[in-house]
Amino acid sequence: MTADNTALNAAAEYLANPRFHQTITIPSGGKHGDVLISYSECGHLDSSSDAETPTILFTPGMFGSRYLGTFMHAFGQKHGVRVLVPDRFGFGKTPNVGAEDRIKDWVAILPKFLEALGIKHVALASHSAGTLYNMNLLWHSRQILHPQHPMVFFFAPFVDGACSSAALISSLQVFPVFALSQWNKLAKFFVVQAGGTIEASSGILGQMAQALTPGNQEPSDREKNMRAIARDYGPAYDTQVELERLMVRGMFDQETAGANWEAVNCLKKGPKGAWDEADNMHDLVDRIASREKETHSEGQAGKLTVSIYFAESDVMTGKKGQDYFRSCWVDAATAHDQCVDIQARTIEKTNHDSVLTNVETLADMFKLVSEMKSS
């Protein structure tokens, strides 16, 4: 058996883990009735104290597929942390919902999803467009955070194009809504046919304009990062390379039509109010901080920790958008007696996508979440 086949078989075995391909039916109590949700559960598994296992609820970017969190499995195993990644509306086996209701309805369902799994508290993590979901979740369902260690992690947070002036988002505004109805098929062509990676699928808007082949001279930053993961966490480098391809193909082999409505929402071409509370990010963060001040002063909960990981180069958000998101939190913390602990960092040699898979950022998040074990 060749080395390539060995790596491919190892990657296939990794991705076939039944924990990555589960379903559960949630009685939503709303207009959708019972909702079937497909999801992955990665990382630590301890059936003897399952409810107390430190848990991250991860919300990916525009392509809200459970496949996009399975790369965190080894990190979770090492740090004793579980990672849940439910397929959002229109991905996997989870039914689709239009632009107007997808954020509101998803945020309403998630606490019931956790309850059905017997999970009391989680840390929230999001990438790119997942920011919109977790900002709303933080406002509407603060109780799902750990009472002593409430944590939220934002990787390459996405903001309104009007606040970022990101050239890529501005250029995409010319797309009519009907053209976005085939967005998932266009994405599949560019990513799968081009031999795309996990990074390409998680932030595909930016990657469509970039070459996916690393240079031949010195190891690329991507390769260096993957070798660091192999050294400290696993799996082996060659297996990771194959795993990226299989994860993307696995995602596109299932339903991805939800990406079309995600694109409509990201470009703000949907109905007014589709972003729910996140429509005015600065106002929402101020309200969150005001509530945190009141809750913390009454001794009801630990201080909220907000960790923000910016990419050195971000075509989706841009420097202006990064400054805007940072200022939302800094201004709110200043106005409300530093009631929120804000940790904002720019990770060198990363882009909008690779900041999510960076070994430094992932290790940082998992170490912090593992502290939930001690409470």
Short mmCIF file of C-alpha atoms in Angstrom, two decimals:
data_model
loop_
_atom_site.label_atom_id
_atom_site.label_comp_id
_atom_site.label_asym_id
_atom_site.label_seq_id
_atom_site.Cartn_x
_atom_site.Cartn_y
_atom_site.Cartn_z
CA MET A 1 0.00 0.00 0.00
CA THR A 2 1.41 3.41 -0.95
CA ALA A 3 1.86 6.25 1.51
CA ASP A 4 -0.89 8.20 -0.28
CA ASN A 5 -3.34 5.32 0.09
CA THR A 6 -2.42 4.92 3.74
CA ALA A 7 -3.17 8.60 4.40
CA LEU A 8 -6.40 8.44 2.41
CA ASN A 9 -7.59 5.36 4.31
CA ALA A 10 -6.71 6.98 7.63
CA ALA A 11 -8.63 10.12 6.67
CA ALA A 12 -11.64 8.12 5.52
CA GLU A 13 -11.66 6.15 8.77
CA TYR A 14 -11.38 9.39 10.77
CA LEU A 15 -14.31 10.99 8.99
CA ALA A 16 -16.46 7.86 9.22
CA ASN A 17 -16.62 8.21 13.01
CA PRO A 18 -20.33 7.72 13.82
CA ARG A 19 -20.14 10.59 16.32
CA PHE A 20 -19.72 12.94 13.36
CA HIS A 21 -22.97 11.83 11.73
CA GLN A 22 -25.84 11.94 14.20
CA THR A 23 -29.42 13.17 14.09
CA ILE A 24 -31.94 14.26 16.66
CA THR A 25 -35.53 15.49 16.40
CA ILE A 26 -36.33 18.68 18.29
CA PRO A 27 -39.91 19.68 19.18
CA SER A 28 -39.52 23.35 18.24
CA GLY A 29 -42.97 24.38 19.36
CA GLY A 30 -43.03 26.90 16.50
CA LYS A 31 -44.32 26.98 12.95
CA HIS A 32 -41.82 24.35 11.82
CA GLY A 33 -43.16 21.67 14.15
CA ASP A 34 -40.68 18.94 15.00
CA VAL A 35 -37.29 19.67 13.41
CA LEU A 36 -34.75 17.01 12.48
CA ILE A 37 -31.20 18.24 13.05
CA SER A 38 -28.11 16.44 11.84
CA TYR A 39 -24.97 17.20 13.83
CA SER A 40 -21.46 16.16 14.72
CA GLU A 41 -20.03 15.60 18.17
CA CYS A 42 -16.25 15.80 18.27
CA GLY A 43 -13.54 15.65 20.88
CA HIS A 44 -13.81 14.28 24.38
CA LEU A 45 -16.33 11.59 25.25
CA ASP A 46 -17.10 10.64 28.85
CA SER A 47 -20.46 8.96 29.23
CA SER A 48 -20.07 8.76 33.01
CA SER A 49 -20.27 12.57 33.38
CA ASP A 50 -21.50 13.63 29.98
CA ALA A 51 -23.53 16.61 31.17
CA GLU A 52 -20.49 18.11 32.91
CA THR A 53 -18.04 17.76 30.01
CA PRO A 54 -16.78 21.20 28.92
CA THR A 55 -18.49 21.82 25.58
CA ILE A 56 -18.07 24.20 22.66
CA LEU A 57 -21.06 24.93 20.45
CA PHE A 58 -19.44 25.88 17.15
CA THR A 59 -21.22 27.89 14.46
CA PRO A 60 -19.36 27.83 11.11
CA GLY A 61 -19.50 30.54 8.47
CA MET A 62 -21.69 30.77 5.38
CA PHE A 63 -21.50 27.02 4.78
CA GLY A 64 -23.04 25.93 8.07
CA SER A 65 -22.13 22.26 7.81
CA ARG A 66 -21.23 19.90 10.63
CA TYR A 67 -18.26 18.74 8.53
CA LEU A 68 -16.54 22.06 9.14
CA GLY A 69 -15.95 21.35 12.80
CA THR A 70 -14.63 17.80 12.62
CA PHE A 71 -11.04 19.04 12.32
CA MET A 72 -11.30 20.08 15.99
CA HIS A 73 -11.65 16.48 17.13
CA ALA A 74 -8.01 15.94 18.17
CA PHE A 75 -7.90 19.25 20.05
CA GLY A 76 -10.99 18.29 22.02
CA GLN A 77 -9.61 14.87 22.85
CA LYS A 78 -6.36 16.29 24.21
CA HIS A 79 -7.97 19.04 26.29
CA GLY A 80 -11.00 17.09 27.50
CA VAL A 81 -13.48 19.26 25.60
CA ARG A 82 -16.47 18.24 23.49
CA VAL A 83 -17.42 20.14 20.31
CA LEU A 84 -20.96 20.21 18.92
CA VAL A 85 -21.56 21.35 15.34
CA PRO A 86 -25.19 21.10 14.19
CA ASP A 87 -26.00 21.39 10.49
CA ARG A 88 -27.81 24.69 10.09
CA PHE A 89 -31.00 25.03 8.07
CA GLY A 90 -30.50 23.66 4.58
CA PHE A 91 -27.38 21.60 5.35
CA GLY A 92 -27.10 17.85 5.78
CA LYS A 93 -30.46 16.51 6.91
CA THR A 94 -31.61 19.70 8.60
CA PRO A 95 -34.55 21.21 6.63
CA ASN A 96 -34.11 24.53 4.86
CA VAL A 97 -35.58 27.85 6.01
CA GLY A 98 -35.65 31.12 4.06
CA ALA A 99 -33.61 34.26 4.67
CA GLU A 100 -36.18 36.08 6.79
CA ASP A 101 -36.49 33.51 9.57
CA ARG A 102 -33.30 31.45 9.54
CA ILE A 103 -31.39 33.39 12.21
CA LYS A 104 -34.36 33.94 14.53
CA ASP A 105 -35.61 30.37 14.24
CA TRP A 106 -32.16 28.80 14.58
CA VAL A 107 -31.37 30.79 17.69
CA ALA A 108 -34.71 29.69 19.17
CA ILE A 109 -34.04 26.01 18.43
CA LEU A 110 -30.46 25.74 19.74
CA PRO A 111 -31.28 25.83 23.49
CA LYS A 112 -33.80 23.02 22.88
CA PHE A 113 -31.15 21.13 20.93
CA LEU A 114 -28.77 21.33 23.90
CA GLU A 115 -31.53 20.37 26.33
CA ALA A 116 -32.40 17.32 24.25
CA LEU A 117 -28.75 16.22 24.44
CA GLY A 118 -28.66 16.76 28.20
CA ILE A 119 -26.12 19.58 27.99
CA LYS A 120 -26.56 22.43 30.46
CA HIS A 121 -23.84 24.87 29.47
CA VAL A 122 -21.54 25.60 26.55
CA ALA A 123 -18.93 28.04 25.33
CA LEU A 124 -19.90 29.71 22.05
CA ALA A 125 -17.54 29.80 19.08
CA SER A 126 -18.19 31.11 15.58
CA HIS A 127 -16.40 31.77 12.33
CA SER A 128 -17.20 34.49 9.80
CA ALA A 129 -20.97 34.72 9.16
CA GLY A 130 -21.56 32.50 12.18
CA THR A 131 -20.99 35.72 14.13
CA LEU A 132 -24.55 36.82 13.36
CA TYR A 133 -25.99 33.68 14.93
CA ASN A 134 -23.86 33.73 18.06
CA MET A 135 -24.39 37.43 18.71
CA ASN A 136 -28.13 36.75 18.71
CA LEU A 137 -27.70 33.60 20.77
CA LEU A 138 -25.68 35.53 23.34
CA TRP A 139 -28.49 38.06 23.63
CA HIS A 140 -31.49 35.73 23.60
CA SER A 141 -30.08 32.72 25.49
CA ARG A 142 -27.33 33.91 27.82
CA GLN A 143 -28.30 31.12 30.24
CA ILE A 144 -26.64 28.44 28.10
CA LEU A 145 -23.20 29.84 28.96
CA HIS A 146 -21.35 28.43 31.96
CA PRO A 147 -22.30 30.43 35.08
CA GLN A 148 -18.73 30.72 36.41
CA HIS A 149 -16.86 30.68 33.10
CA PRO A 150 -19.03 32.31 30.40
CA MET A 151 -17.00 32.40 27.18
CA VAL A 152 -17.55 33.48 23.59
CA PHE A 153 -15.00 33.09 20.77
CA PHE A 154 -15.13 34.93 17.45
CA PHE A 155 -12.88 33.82 14.58
CA ALA A 156 -12.66 36.35 11.72
CA PRO A 157 -15.96 37.97 12.75
CA PHE A 158 -18.15 39.13 9.88
CA VAL A 159 -19.90 42.51 9.97
CA ASP A 160 -22.24 44.48 7.74
CA GLY A 161 -20.55 45.50 4.50
CA ALA A 162 -21.68 49.05 5.19
CA CYS A 163 -19.46 49.01 8.28
CA SER A 164 -16.50 47.23 6.71
CA SER A 165 -16.40 48.60 3.15
CA ALA A 166 -14.66 45.33 2.27
CA ALA A 167 -14.01 45.42 -1.47
CA LEU A 168 -15.07 41.82 -2.00
CA ILE A 169 -18.43 42.28 -0.30
CA SER A 170 -19.01 45.54 -2.14
CA SER A 171 -18.31 43.91 -5.50
CA LEU A 172 -20.74 41.09 -4.76
CA GLN A 173 -23.57 43.53 -4.17
CA VAL A 174 -24.15 43.54 -7.93
CA PHE A 175 -25.41 39.95 -7.75
CA PRO A 176 -29.23 39.85 -7.95
CA VAL A 177 -31.04 37.63 -5.46
CA PHE A 178 -32.12 35.15 -8.15
CA ALA A 179 -28.44 34.57 -9.08
CA LEU A 180 -27.68 33.64 -5.47
CA SER A 181 -30.23 30.82 -5.67
CA GLN A 182 -27.49 28.75 -7.33
CA TRP A 183 -24.71 29.87 -5.02
CA ASN A 184 -24.14 26.44 -3.48
CA LYS A 185 -23.76 24.84 -6.91
CA LEU A 186 -21.30 27.50 -8.03
CA ALA A 187 -19.35 27.03 -4.82
CA LYS A 188 -19.25 23.27 -5.29
CA PHE A 189 -17.84 23.69 -8.78
CA PHE A 190 -15.07 26.03 -7.65
CA VAL A 191 -14.12 24.13 -4.52
CA VAL A 192 -14.58 20.46 -5.39
CA GLN A 193 -13.45 20.71 -8.99
CA ALA A 194 -10.44 22.78 -7.95
CA GLY A 195 -9.47 20.29 -5.25
CA GLY A 196 -10.47 22.70 -2.53
CA THR A 197 -9.77 22.55 1.18
CA ILE A 198 -11.60 23.07 4.44
CA GLU A 199 -10.47 26.70 4.34
CA ALA A 200 -11.93 27.21 0.90
CA SER A 201 -15.34 25.94 1.92
CA SER A 202 -15.59 27.80 5.20
CA GLY A 203 -14.96 31.19 3.60
CA ILE A 204 -15.53 30.46 -0.03
CA LEU A 205 -16.25 34.00 -1.10
CA GLY A 206 -12.68 35.01 -0.48
CA GLN A 207 -11.07 31.83 -1.69
CA MET A 208 -12.68 31.77 -5.12
CA ALA A 209 -10.27 34.47 -6.21
CA GLN A 210 -7.17 32.80 -4.77
CA ALA A 211 -4.92 30.01 -5.95
CA LEU A 212 -5.22 26.93 -3.77
CA THR A 213 -1.83 25.38 -4.55
CA PRO A 214 0.97 26.07 -2.02
CA GLY A 215 4.38 27.19 -3.27
CA ASN A 216 7.20 24.82 -4.05
CA GLN A 217 10.12 26.72 -2.53
CA GLU A 218 9.63 26.62 1.22
CA PRO A 219 6.84 25.00 3.22
CA SER A 220 3.76 27.21 3.02
CA ASP A 221 2.26 28.74 6.14
CA ARG A 222 -0.59 26.28 5.74
CA GLU A 223 1.80 23.33 5.69
CA LYS A 224 3.74 24.64 8.68
CA ASN A 225 0.50 24.96 10.62
CA MET A 226 -0.62 21.45 9.70
CA ARG A 227 2.73 20.00 10.73
CA ALA A 228 2.45 21.79 14.08
CA ILE A 229 -0.99 20.25 14.55
CA ALA A 230 0.41 16.82 13.63
CA ARG A 231 3.22 17.23 16.16
CA ASP A 232 1.10 18.43 19.07
CA TYR A 233 -2.31 16.89 18.41
CA GLY A 234 -2.53 14.67 15.33
CA PRO A 235 -3.49 13.32 12.90
CA ALA A 236 -0.40 13.02 10.71
CA TYR A 237 0.27 15.72 8.12
CA ASP A 238 -0.50 13.51 5.11
CA THR A 239 -3.74 12.41 6.74
CA GLN A 240 -4.76 16.03 7.33
CA VAL A 241 -4.22 16.82 3.66
CA GLU A 242 -6.54 13.99 2.62
CA LEU A 243 -8.97 14.82 5.39
CA GLU A 244 -9.45 18.35 4.07
CA ARG A 245 -10.48 17.02 0.68
CA LEU A 246 -12.82 14.40 2.11
CA MET A 247 -14.48 16.86 4.47
CA VAL A 248 -15.30 19.23 1.63
CA ARG A 249 -16.55 16.44 -0.62
CA GLY A 250 -18.58 14.99 2.22
CA MET A 251 -20.23 18.34 2.83
CA PHE A 252 -21.13 18.86 -0.83
CA ASP A 253 -22.35 15.29 -1.22
CA GLN A 254 -25.16 16.26 1.14
CA GLU A 255 -27.62 19.14 1.05
CA THR A 256 -26.04 22.62 0.97
CA ALA A 257 -28.93 24.74 -0.34
CA GLY A 258 -28.91 26.68 2.93
CA ALA A 259 -25.81 28.48 1.65
CA ASN A 260 -27.96 30.31 -0.89
CA TRP A 261 -30.01 32.01 1.82
CA GLU A 262 -26.86 32.56 3.86
CA ALA A 263 -25.35 34.47 0.94
CA VAL A 264 -28.53 36.54 0.62
CA ASN A 265 -28.34 37.42 4.31
CA CYS A 266 -24.61 38.15 4.32
CA LEU A 267 -25.10 40.64 1.49
CA LYS A 268 -28.16 42.05 3.24
CA LYS A 269 -30.36 41.37 0.24
CA GLY A 270 -32.99 39.60 2.32
CA PRO A 271 -36.01 40.99 4.15
CA LYS A 272 -35.50 43.77 6.66
CA GLY A 273 -34.81 42.39 10.12
CA ALA A 274 -33.28 39.13 8.90
CA TRP A 275 -30.21 39.74 11.10
CA ASP A 276 -32.54 40.09 14.11
CA GLU A 277 -30.74 41.84 17.01
CA ALA A 278 -27.40 41.90 15.15
CA ASP A 279 -28.70 44.38 12.58
CA ASN A 280 -27.03 47.14 14.61
CA MET A 281 -23.98 45.44 16.06
CA HIS A 282 -22.77 48.40 18.09
CA ASP A 283 -26.14 48.82 19.80
CA LEU A 284 -26.45 45.09 20.47
CA VAL A 285 -23.02 44.83 22.08
CA ASP A 286 -23.80 47.84 24.26
CA ARG A 287 -27.01 46.17 25.45
CA ILE A 288 -25.15 42.93 26.12
CA ALA A 289 -22.52 44.77 28.17
CA SER A 290 -25.17 46.68 30.12
CA ARG A 291 -26.87 43.43 31.06
CA GLU A 292 -23.53 41.82 31.96
CA LYS A 293 -22.79 44.70 34.32
CA GLU A 294 -26.12 44.25 36.07
CA THR A 295 -25.81 40.46 36.25
CA HIS A 296 -22.21 40.54 37.47
CA SER A 297 -22.85 43.23 40.10
CA GLU A 298 -25.60 41.08 41.58
CA GLY A 299 -23.18 38.15 41.86
CA GLN A 300 -25.26 35.98 39.56
CA ALA A 301 -22.53 34.98 37.13
CA GLY A 302 -18.84 35.09 36.32
CA LYS A 303 -17.38 37.79 34.10
CA LEU A 304 -18.04 37.24 30.41
CA THR A 305 -14.86 36.55 28.42
CA VAL A 306 -14.91 37.54 24.76
CA SER A 307 -11.99 36.28 22.68
CA ILE A 308 -11.63 37.71 19.18
CA TYR A 309 -9.17 36.30 16.65
CA PHE A 310 -8.61 38.59 13.68
CA ALA A 311 -6.81 37.47 10.54
CA GLU A 312 -3.80 39.41 9.35
CA SER A 313 -5.46 39.63 5.93
CA ASP A 314 -9.24 39.42 5.70
CA VAL A 315 -11.00 39.92 2.36
CA MET A 316 -14.44 39.37 3.89
CA THR A 317 -14.23 41.90 6.71
CA GLY A 318 -11.23 44.10 5.95
CA LYS A 319 -9.27 46.23 8.38
CA LYS A 320 -12.12 48.71 8.72
CA GLY A 321 -14.55 45.94 9.63
CA GLN A 322 -12.12 44.49 12.15
CA ASP A 323 -11.69 47.90 13.78
CA TYR A 324 -15.46 48.31 13.87
CA PHE A 325 -16.07 44.96 15.58
CA ARG A 326 -13.29 45.61 18.09
CA SER A 327 -14.63 49.08 18.85
CA CYS A 328 -18.11 47.67 19.47
CA TRP A 329 -16.78 45.62 22.36
CA VAL A 330 -14.19 48.09 23.65
CA ASP A 331 -16.69 50.97 23.67
CA ALA A 332 -19.28 48.86 25.46
CA ALA A 333 -16.82 47.62 28.07
CA THR A 334 -15.62 51.18 28.71
CA ALA A 335 -19.17 52.48 29.05
CA HIS A 336 -20.14 49.74 31.49
CA ASP A 337 -17.21 49.57 33.92
CA GLN A 338 -15.18 46.90 32.10
CA CYS A 339 -17.89 44.34 32.80
CA VAL A 340 -16.65 42.20 29.90
CA ASP A 341 -13.13 40.78 29.61
CA ILE A 342 -12.11 41.37 25.99
CA GLN A 343 -9.14 39.63 24.41
CA ALA A 344 -8.64 40.71 20.79
CA ARG A 345 -5.63 39.50 18.80
CA THR A 346 -4.47 39.58 15.21
CA ILE A 347 -2.87 36.29 14.21
CA GLU A 348 0.12 36.70 11.91
CA LYS A 349 0.22 35.00 8.51
CA THR A 350 -3.48 34.10 8.53
CA ASN A 351 -6.38 34.99 6.26
CA HIS A 352 -10.14 35.00 6.77
CA ASP A 353 -10.23 31.20 6.61
CA SER A 354 -6.90 29.98 7.96
CA VAL A 355 -7.29 31.88 11.25
CA LEU A 356 -9.91 29.29 12.17
CA THR A 357 -7.56 26.32 11.70
CA ASN A 358 -4.51 28.03 13.20
CA VAL A 359 -2.92 25.84 15.86
CA GLU A 360 -2.29 28.84 18.12
CA THR A 361 -5.87 30.08 18.15
CA LEU A 362 -7.35 26.61 18.55
CA ALA A 363 -5.01 25.69 21.41
CA ASP A 364 -5.87 28.97 23.12
CA MET A 365 -9.61 28.34 22.86
CA PHE A 366 -9.50 24.74 24.01
CA LYS A 367 -7.26 25.51 26.99
CA LEU A 368 -9.66 28.24 28.13
CA VAL A 369 -12.75 26.07 27.72
CA SER A 370 -11.11 23.19 29.59
CA GLU A 371 -11.22 25.44 32.69
CA MET A 372 -14.94 24.73 32.86
CA LYS A 373 -14.00 21.30 34.25
CA SER A 374 -12.95 22.75 37.56
CA SER A 375 -16.35 24.28 38.37
#
